[in-house]
Tab-separated table of C-alpha atoms in Angstrom:
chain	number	residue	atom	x	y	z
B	21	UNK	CA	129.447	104.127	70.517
B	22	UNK	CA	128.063	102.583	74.046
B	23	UNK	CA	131.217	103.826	75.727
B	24	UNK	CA	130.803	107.447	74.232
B	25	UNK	CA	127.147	107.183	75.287
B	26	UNK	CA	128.135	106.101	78.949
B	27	UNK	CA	130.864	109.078	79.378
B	28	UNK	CA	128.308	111.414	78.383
B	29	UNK	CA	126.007	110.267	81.122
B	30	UNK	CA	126.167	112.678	84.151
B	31	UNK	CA	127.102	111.145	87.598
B	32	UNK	CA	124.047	110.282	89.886
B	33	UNK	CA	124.092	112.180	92.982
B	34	UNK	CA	120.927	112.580	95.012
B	35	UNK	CA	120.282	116.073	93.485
B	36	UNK	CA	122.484	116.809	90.509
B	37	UNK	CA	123.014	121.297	90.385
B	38	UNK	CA	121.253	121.732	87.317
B	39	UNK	CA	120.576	125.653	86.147
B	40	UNK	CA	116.947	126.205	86.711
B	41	UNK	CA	116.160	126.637	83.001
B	42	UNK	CA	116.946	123.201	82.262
B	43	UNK	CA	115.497	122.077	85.376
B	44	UNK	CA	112.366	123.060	84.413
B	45	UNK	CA	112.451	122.296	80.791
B	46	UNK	CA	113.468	118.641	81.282
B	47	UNK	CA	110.768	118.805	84.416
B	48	UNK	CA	107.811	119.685	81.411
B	49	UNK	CA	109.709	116.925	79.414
B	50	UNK	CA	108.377	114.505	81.610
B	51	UNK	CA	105.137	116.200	82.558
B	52	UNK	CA	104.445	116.247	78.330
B	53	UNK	CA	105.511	112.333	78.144
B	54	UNK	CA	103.050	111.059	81.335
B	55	UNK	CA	100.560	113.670	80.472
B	56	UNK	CA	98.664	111.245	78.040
B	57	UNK	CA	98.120	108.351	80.208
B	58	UNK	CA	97.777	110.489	83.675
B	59	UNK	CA	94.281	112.118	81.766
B	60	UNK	CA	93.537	108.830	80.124
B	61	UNK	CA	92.137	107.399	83.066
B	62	UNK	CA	89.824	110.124	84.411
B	63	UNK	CA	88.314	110.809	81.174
B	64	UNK	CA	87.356	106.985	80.475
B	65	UNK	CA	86.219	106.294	84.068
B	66	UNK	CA	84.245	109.849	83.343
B	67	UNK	CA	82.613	108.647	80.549
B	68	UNK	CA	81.557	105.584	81.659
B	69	UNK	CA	79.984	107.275	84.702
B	70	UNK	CA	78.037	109.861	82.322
B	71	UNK	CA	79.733	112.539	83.735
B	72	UNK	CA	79.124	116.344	81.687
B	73	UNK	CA	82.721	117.538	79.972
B	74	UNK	CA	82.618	120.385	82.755
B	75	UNK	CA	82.531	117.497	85.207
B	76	UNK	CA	85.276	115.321	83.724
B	77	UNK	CA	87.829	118.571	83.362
B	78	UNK	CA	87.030	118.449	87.438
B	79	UNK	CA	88.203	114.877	87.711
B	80	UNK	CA	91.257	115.429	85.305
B	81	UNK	CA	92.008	118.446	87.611
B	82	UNK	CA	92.150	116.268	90.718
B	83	UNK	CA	93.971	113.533	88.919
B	84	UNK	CA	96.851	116.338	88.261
B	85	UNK	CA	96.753	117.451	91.392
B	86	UNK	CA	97.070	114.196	92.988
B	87	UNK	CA	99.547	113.178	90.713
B	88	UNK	CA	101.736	116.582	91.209
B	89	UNK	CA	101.788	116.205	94.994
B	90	UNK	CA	102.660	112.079	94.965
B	91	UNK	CA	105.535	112.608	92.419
B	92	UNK	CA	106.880	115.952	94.592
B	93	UNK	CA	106.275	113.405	97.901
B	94	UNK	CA	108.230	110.028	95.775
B	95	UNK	CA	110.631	111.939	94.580
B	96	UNK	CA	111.660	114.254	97.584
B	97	UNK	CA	110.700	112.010	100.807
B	98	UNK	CA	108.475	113.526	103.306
B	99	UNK	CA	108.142	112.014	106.372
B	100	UNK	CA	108.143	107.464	105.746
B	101	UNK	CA	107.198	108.383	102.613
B	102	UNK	CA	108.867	108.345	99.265
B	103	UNK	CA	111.561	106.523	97.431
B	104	UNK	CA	113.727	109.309	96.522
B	105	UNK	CA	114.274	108.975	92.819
B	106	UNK	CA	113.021	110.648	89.874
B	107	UNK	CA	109.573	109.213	89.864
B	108	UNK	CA	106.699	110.224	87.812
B	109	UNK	CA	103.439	109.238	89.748
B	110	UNK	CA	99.798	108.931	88.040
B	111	UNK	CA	96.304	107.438	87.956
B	112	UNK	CA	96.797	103.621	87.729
B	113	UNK	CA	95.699	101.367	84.615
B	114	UNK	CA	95.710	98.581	86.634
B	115	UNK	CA	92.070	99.469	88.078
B	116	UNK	CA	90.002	100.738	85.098
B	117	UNK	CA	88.343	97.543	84.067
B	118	UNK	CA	86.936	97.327	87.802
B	119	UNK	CA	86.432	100.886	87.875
B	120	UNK	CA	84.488	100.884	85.070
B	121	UNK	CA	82.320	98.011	85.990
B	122	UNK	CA	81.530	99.906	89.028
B	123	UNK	CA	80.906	102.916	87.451
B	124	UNK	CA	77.658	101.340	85.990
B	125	UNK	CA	76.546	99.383	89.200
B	126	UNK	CA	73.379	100.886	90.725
B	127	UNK	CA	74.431	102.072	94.071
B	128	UNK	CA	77.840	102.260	93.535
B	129	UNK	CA	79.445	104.570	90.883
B	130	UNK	CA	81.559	107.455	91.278
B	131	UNK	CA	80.838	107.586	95.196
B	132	UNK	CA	81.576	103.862	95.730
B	133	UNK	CA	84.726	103.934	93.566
B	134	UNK	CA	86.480	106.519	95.770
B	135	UNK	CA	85.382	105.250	98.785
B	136	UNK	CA	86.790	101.802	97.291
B	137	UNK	CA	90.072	104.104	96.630
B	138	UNK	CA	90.328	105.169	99.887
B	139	UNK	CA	89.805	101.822	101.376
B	140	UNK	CA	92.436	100.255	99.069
B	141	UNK	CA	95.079	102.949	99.958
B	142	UNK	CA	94.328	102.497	103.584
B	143	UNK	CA	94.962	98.506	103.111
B	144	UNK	CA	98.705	99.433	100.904
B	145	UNK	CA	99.843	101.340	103.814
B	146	UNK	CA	99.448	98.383	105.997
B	147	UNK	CA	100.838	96.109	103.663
B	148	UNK	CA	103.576	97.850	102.176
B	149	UNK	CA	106.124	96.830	105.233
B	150	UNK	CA	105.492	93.508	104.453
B	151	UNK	CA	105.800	93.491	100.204
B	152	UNK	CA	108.592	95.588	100.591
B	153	UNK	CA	110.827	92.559	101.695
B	154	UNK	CA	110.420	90.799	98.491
B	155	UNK	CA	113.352	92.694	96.751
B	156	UNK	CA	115.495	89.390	97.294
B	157	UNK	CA	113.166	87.631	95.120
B	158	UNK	CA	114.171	90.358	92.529
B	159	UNK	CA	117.460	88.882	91.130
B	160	UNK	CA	118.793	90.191	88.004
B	161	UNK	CA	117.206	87.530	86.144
B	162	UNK	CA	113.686	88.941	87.479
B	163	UNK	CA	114.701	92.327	87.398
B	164	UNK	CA	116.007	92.105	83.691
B	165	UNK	CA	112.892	90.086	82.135
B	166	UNK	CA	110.103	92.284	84.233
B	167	UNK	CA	111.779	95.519	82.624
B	168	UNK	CA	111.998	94.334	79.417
B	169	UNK	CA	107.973	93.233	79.615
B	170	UNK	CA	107.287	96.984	80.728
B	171	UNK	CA	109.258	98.154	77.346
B	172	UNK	CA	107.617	95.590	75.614
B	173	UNK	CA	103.694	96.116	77.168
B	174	UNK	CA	103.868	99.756	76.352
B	175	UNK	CA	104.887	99.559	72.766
B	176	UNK	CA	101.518	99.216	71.651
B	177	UNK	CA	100.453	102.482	73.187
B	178	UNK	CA	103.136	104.447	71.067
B	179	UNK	CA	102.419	102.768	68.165
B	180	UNK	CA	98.847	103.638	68.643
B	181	UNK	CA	100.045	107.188	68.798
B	182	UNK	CA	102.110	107.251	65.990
B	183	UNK	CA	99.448	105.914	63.891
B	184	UNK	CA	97.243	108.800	64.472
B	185	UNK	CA	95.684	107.251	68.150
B	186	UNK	CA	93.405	104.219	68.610
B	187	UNK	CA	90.419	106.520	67.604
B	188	UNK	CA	91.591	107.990	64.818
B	189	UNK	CA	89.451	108.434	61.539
B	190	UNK	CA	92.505	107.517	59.192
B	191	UNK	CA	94.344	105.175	61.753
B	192	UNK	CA	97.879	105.055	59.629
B	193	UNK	CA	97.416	108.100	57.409
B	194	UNK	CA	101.228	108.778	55.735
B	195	UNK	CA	100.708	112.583	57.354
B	196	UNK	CA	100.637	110.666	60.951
B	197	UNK	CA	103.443	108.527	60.542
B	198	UNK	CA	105.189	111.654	58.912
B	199	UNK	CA	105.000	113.348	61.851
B	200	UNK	CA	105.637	110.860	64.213
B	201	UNK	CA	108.963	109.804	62.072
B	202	UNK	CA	109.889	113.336	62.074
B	203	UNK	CA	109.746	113.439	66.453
B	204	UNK	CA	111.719	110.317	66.340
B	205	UNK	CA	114.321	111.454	63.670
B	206	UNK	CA	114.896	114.712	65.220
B	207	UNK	CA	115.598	113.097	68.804
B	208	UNK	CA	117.804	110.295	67.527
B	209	UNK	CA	119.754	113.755	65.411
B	210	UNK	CA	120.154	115.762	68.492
B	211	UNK	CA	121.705	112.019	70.314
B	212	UNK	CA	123.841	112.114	67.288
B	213	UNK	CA	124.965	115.930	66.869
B	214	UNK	CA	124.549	117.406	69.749
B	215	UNK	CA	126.015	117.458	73.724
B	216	UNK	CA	125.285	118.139	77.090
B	217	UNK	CA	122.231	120.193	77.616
B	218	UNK	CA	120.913	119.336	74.007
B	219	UNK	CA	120.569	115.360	74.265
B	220	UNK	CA	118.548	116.399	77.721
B	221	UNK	CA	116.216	117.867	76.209
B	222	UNK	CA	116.019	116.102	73.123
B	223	UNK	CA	112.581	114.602	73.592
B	224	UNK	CA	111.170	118.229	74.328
B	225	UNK	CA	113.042	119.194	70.927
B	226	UNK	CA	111.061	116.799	69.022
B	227	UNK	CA	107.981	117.189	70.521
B	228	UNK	CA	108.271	121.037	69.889
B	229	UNK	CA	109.124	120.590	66.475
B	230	UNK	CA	106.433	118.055	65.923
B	231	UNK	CA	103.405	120.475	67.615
B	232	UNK	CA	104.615	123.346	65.501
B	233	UNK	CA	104.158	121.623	62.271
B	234	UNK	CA	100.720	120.433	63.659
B	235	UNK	CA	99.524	123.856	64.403
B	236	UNK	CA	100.507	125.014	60.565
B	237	UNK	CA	98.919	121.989	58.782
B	238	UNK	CA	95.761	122.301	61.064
B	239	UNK	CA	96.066	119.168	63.002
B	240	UNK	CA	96.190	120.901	66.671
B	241	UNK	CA	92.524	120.962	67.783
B	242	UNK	CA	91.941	124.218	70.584
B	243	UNK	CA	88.093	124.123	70.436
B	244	UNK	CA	86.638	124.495	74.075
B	245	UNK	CA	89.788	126.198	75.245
B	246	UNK	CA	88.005	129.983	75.257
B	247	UNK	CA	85.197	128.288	77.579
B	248	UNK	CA	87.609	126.558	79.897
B	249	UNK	CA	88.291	128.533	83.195
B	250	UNK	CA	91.622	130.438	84.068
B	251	UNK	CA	91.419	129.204	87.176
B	252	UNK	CA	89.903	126.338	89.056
B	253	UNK	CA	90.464	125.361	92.972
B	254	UNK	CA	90.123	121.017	93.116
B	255	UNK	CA	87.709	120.664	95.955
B	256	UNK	CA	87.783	117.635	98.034
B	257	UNK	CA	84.259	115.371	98.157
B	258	UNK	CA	83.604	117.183	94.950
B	259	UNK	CA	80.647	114.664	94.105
B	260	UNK	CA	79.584	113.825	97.893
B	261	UNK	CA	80.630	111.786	100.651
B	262	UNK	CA	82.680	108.290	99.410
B	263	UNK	CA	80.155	104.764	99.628
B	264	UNK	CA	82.212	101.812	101.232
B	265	UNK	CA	80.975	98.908	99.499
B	266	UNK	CA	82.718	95.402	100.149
B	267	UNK	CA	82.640	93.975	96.274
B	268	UNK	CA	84.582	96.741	94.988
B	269	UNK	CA	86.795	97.316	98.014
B	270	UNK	CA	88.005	93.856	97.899
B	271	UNK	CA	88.604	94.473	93.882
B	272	UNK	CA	90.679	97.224	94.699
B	273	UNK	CA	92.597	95.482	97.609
B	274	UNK	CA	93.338	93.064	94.844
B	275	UNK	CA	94.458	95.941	92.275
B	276	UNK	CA	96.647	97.589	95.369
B	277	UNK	CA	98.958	94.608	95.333
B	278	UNK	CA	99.275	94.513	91.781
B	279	UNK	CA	100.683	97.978	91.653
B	280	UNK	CA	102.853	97.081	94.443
B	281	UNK	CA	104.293	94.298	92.191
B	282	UNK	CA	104.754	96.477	88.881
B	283	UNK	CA	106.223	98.866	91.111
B	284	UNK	CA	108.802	96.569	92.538
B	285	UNK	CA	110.048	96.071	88.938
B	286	UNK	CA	109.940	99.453	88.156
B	287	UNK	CA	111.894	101.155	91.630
B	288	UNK	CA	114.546	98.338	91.005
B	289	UNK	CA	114.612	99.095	87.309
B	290	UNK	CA	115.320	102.923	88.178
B	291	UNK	CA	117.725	101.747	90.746
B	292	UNK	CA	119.617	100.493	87.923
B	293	UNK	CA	119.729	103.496	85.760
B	294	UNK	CA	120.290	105.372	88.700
B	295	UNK	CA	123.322	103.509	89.973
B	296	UNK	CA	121.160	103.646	93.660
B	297	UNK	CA	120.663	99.770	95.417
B	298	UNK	CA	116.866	99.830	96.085
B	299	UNK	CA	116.920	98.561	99.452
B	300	UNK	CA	113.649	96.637	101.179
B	301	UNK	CA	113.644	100.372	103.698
B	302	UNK	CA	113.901	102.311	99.983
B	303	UNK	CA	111.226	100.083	98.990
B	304	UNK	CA	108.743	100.338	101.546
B	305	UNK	CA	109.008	104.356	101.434
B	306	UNK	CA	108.019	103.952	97.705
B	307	UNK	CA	105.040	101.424	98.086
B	308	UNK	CA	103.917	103.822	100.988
B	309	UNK	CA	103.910	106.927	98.789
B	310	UNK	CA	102.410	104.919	96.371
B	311	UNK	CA	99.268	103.403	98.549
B	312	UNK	CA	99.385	107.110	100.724
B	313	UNK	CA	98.527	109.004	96.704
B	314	UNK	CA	95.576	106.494	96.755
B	315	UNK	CA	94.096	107.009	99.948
B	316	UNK	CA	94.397	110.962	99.645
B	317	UNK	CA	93.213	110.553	95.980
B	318	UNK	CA	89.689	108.571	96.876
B	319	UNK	CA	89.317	112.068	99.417
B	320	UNK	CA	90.358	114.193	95.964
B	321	UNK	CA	88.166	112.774	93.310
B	322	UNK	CA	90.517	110.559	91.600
B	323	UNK	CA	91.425	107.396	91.432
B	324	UNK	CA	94.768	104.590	92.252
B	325	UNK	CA	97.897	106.034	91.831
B	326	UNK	CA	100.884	104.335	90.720
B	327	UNK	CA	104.611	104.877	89.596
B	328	UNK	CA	104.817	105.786	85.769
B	329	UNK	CA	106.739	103.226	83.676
B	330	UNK	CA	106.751	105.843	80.552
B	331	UNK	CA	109.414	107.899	82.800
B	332	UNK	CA	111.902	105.031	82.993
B	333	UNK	CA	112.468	105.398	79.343
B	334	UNK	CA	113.059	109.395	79.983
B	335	UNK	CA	115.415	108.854	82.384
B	336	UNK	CA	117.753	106.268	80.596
B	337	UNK	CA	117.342	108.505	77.277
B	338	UNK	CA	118.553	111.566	78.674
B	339	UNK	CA	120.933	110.721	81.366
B	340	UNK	CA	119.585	113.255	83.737
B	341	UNK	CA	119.057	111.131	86.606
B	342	UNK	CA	118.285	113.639	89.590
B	343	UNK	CA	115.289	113.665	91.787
B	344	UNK	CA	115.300	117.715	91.681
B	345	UNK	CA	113.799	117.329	87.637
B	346	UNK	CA	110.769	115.108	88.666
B	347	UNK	CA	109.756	117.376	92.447
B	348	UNK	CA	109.867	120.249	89.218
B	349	UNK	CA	107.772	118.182	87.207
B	350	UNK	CA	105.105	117.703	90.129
B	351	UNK	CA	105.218	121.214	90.838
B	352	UNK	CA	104.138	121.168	86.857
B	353	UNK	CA	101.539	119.215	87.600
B	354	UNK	CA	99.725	121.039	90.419
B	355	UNK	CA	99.621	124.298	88.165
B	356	UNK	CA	98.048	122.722	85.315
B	357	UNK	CA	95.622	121.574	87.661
B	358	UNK	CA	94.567	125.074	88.920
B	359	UNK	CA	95.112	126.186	85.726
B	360	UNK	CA	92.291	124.528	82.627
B	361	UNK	CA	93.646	126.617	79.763
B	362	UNK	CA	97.199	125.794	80.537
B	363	UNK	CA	96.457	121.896	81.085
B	364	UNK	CA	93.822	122.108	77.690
B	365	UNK	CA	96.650	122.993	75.414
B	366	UNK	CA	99.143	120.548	76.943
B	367	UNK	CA	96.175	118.033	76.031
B	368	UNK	CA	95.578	119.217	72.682
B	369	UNK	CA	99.108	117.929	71.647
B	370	UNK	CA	98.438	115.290	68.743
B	371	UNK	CA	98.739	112.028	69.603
B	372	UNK	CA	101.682	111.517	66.332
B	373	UNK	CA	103.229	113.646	67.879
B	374	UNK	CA	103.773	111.904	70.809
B	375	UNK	CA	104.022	108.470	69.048
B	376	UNK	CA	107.343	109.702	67.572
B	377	UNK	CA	108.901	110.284	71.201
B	378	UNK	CA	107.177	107.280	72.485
B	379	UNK	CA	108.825	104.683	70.235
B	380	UNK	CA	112.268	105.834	71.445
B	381	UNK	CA	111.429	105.739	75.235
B	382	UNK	CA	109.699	102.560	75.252
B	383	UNK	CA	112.311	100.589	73.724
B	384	UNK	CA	114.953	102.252	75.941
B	385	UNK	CA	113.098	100.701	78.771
B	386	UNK	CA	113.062	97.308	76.815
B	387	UNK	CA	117.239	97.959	76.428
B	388	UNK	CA	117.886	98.805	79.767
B	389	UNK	CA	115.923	95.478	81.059
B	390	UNK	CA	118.061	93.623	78.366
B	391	UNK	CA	121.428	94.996	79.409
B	392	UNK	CA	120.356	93.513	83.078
B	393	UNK	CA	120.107	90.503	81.930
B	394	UNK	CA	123.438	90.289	80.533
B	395	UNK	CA	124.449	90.337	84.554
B	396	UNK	CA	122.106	86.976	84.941
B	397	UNK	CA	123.134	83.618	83.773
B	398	UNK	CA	122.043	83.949	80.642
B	399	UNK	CA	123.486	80.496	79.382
B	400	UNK	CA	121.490	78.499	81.419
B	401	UNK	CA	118.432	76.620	79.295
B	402	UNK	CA	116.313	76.956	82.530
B	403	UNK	CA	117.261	80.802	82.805
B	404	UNK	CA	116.747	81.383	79.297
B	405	UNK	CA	113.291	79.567	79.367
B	406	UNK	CA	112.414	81.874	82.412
B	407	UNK	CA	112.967	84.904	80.257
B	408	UNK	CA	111.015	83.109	77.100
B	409	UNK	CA	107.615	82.151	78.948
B	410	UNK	CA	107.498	85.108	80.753
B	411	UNK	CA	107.796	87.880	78.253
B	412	UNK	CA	105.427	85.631	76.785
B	413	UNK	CA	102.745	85.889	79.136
B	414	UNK	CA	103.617	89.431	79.253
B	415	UNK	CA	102.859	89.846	76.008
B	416	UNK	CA	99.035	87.729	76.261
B	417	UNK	CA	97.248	90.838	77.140
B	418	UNK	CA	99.549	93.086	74.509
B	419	UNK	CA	98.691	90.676	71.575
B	420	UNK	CA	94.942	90.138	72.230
B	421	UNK	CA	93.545	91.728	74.872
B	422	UNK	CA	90.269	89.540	75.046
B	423	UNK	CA	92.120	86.289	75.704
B	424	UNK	CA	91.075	86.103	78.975
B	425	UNK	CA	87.765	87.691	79.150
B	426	UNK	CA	85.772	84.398	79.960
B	427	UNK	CA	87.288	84.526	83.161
B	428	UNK	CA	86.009	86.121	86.523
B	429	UNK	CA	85.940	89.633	86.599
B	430	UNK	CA	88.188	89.959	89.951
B	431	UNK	CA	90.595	88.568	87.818
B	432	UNK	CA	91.246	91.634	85.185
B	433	UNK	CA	93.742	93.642	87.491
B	434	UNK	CA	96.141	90.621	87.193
B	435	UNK	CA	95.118	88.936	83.382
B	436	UNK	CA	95.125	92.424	81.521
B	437	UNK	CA	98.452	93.805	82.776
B	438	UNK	CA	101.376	92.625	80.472
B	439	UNK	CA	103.382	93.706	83.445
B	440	UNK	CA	102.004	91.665	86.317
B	441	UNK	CA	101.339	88.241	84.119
B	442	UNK	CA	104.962	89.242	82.975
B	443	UNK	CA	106.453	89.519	86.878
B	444	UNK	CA	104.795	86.448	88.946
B	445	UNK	CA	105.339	84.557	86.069
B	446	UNK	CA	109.085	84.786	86.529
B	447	UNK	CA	109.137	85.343	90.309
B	448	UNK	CA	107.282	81.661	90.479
B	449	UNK	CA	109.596	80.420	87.672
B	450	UNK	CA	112.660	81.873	89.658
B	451	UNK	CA	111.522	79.941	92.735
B	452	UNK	CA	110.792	76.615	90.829
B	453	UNK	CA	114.112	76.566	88.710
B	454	UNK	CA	116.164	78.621	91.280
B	455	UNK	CA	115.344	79.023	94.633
B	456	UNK	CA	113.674	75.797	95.495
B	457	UNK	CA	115.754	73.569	92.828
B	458	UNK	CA	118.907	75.633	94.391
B	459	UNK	CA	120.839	73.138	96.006
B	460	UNK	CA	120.530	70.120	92.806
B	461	UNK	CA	121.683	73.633	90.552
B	462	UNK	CA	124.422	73.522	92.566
B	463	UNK	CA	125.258	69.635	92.209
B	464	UNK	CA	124.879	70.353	88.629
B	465	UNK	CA	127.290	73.231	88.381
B	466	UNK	CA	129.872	71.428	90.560
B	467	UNK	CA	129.594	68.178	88.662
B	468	UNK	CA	130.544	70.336	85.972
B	469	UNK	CA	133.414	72.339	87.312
B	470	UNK	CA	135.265	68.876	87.795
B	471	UNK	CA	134.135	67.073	84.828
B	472	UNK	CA	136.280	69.799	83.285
């Protein structure tokens, strides 16, 4: 079965010829699949600075916008800028615990977080030259057990969905996981039956299916769509000039090189299902992108902007593996932002619905980080302990998300990211067992070799 999956895989050139239909749908594939968390952030940070709902549309407007432009950048390479791989960029989670503490700071809120933004951004670009030399630190061992973490940290967010998401009324209600099971069935059918064109848009099939049966049982809300503009032009300094305050600059700093280290893990893991070596030169041009969407963003009214790990799963699910699909997708993205009835009824789409897909992407991330560590020594106890704590500690903030809260606040970028506890736990495990206990591994190993 894994060999008939492989041969249907397409080869990975730069920019695969795809016919522009399928360009695009597979493009709004993506766009549909990052659309959840790339508004998530905007509307909580929003809320929390009592913002009106005509006010938060604004931000999730220049969130889009942002996030169109930095994924059309990453994806296509402008300038020192961009990786060159199917991307998906977006607002980052990593900062909204800060970003929400600042938020309600006197003398600080909205102002002060974008001028934070901008500050942070400004500090990535400086830095990026220099974190983008860690890729030999990023064995397979690494690689393989910090992609498996980013499967396994983003499970509970479909499983949220399917259930009905986190704020639903009847959290679990049979209809939810109905049609959640019914997204995921249809996808893993069209795997099954189908070829070609079909499996690459499999996830779109689904999720089409899945809204349709929404709309007739009622479950597809559209209120507020008949006030929402046609059209709406993201101004930058939409809510005044940005406040550079040193608390919360410093707090982003910190969040900065966080994203640069779930980024690592994420380039290298799409190196992998791209068949591309991520290179420290491929590296810095994605850090750069990455830091360059922030400091534009604090100018644009939004916020940190990352790599999406949600995409990783697309990408390895579908086998289309060309950059041309995700500069489509960003060209998605900037529409919806001009356009507020277009981008309302992508975010009426239920949340089962989206559970359904979800369940099958995550866990291909979680596969394809477990097929790299089949190219590790996996037999070695000290390897195999590497993997073990570290998932473990990847999974601290997953399980219970309070289990660090007693400790200081500059702090949360690092203790609630599954993916960050998950990767300097094994980079520092990697160095103890590996790197700096490299030449006894190797007495060890040649002991061995003549003992037998």
């Amino acid at each position: 079965m894994s060999e008939l999956s492989e041969a249907r895989i397409p080869d990975a050139p730069a920019i695969q010829r795809l016919p522009l239909l399928q360009l695009i749908l597979v493009g709004l594939q993506h766009v549909l699949l990052m659309y959840g968390g790339a508004i998530a952030v905007p509307l909580i940070i929003g809320q929390a600075a009592g913002l009106s709902r005509e006010e938060i549309a604004f931000l999730i407007n220049a969130d889009l916008l942002v996030a169109g432009i930095a994924t059309i950048v990453q994806s296509l390479g402008i300038g020192p800028m961009g990786i060159r791989m199917p991307v998906m960029m977006g607002a980052s989670f990593a900062a909204v615990g800060s970003m929400v503490a600042m938020a309600g700071m006197p003398g600080i809120g909205l102002q002060g977080i974008f001028g934070a933004t901008i500050a942070a951004g400004f500090f990535g670009m400086i830095i990026a030259p220099f974190m983008s030399k860690v890729v030999r630190f990023f064995p397979p061992l690494v690689t393989g057990t910090v992609i498996t973490s980013i499967g396994l940290s983003l499970f509970p967010v479909a499983v949220n969905w399917a259930g009905g998401g986190a704020g639903a009324a009847q959290f679990g209600s049979p209809i939810y996981l109905a049609i959640a099971a019914l997204v995921l069935a249809t996808i893993l059918l069209v795997h099954r039956f189908m070829r070609g064109f079909w499996v690459n848009i499999s996830v779109l099939i689904g999720m089409c299916l899945g809204y349709a049966i929404c709309g007739v049982i009622g479950m597809v809300d559209l209120s507020g769509m008949a006030q929402a503009p046609w059209l709406q032009i993201v101004t930058p300094l939409h809510f005044g000039m940005p406040k550079f305050e040193l608390a919360p600059i410093l707090s982003m700093c910190l969040v900065v090189v966080i994203i640069f280290v779930e980024s690592t893990g994420m380039f290298l893991a799409l190196g992998k299902i791209t068949g591309q070596e991520v290179c420290p030169r491929m590296l810095r041009r994605g850090l750069l992108c990455d830091a360059g969407a922030s400091f534009f963003a604090g100018f644009f009214n939004t916020f940190t902007h990352s790599s999406f790990a949600q995409n990783i799963g697309l990408v390895q699910m579908t086998g289309v593996r060309c950059r041309s699909v995700t500069i489509v997708a960003g060209g998605l993205l900037i529409v919806l932002s001009l356009l507020p009835k277009a981008a309302f009824l992508v975010a009426s789409i239920p949340p089962a619905v989206l559970g359904g897909a979800a369940i099958a992407m995550f866990g291909m991330v979680a596969a394809t980080g477990i097929k790299i560590l089949q190219e590790a020594d996996i037999g070695d106890r000290r390897n195999q302990l590497l993997v073990a704590v570290s998932i473990g500690m990847g999974l601290i903030p997953v399980v219970r998300p309070e289990f660090f809260a007693h400790l200081p606040l500059w702090m949360s970028p690092i203790t609630h990211s599954g993916i960050a506890m998950a990767t300097l736990s094994a980079l520092m495990l990697n160095l103890l067992f590996n790197i700096l206990g490299g030449a006894e591994r190797a007495a060890i190993n040649d002991c061995h070799a003549h003992s037998h």
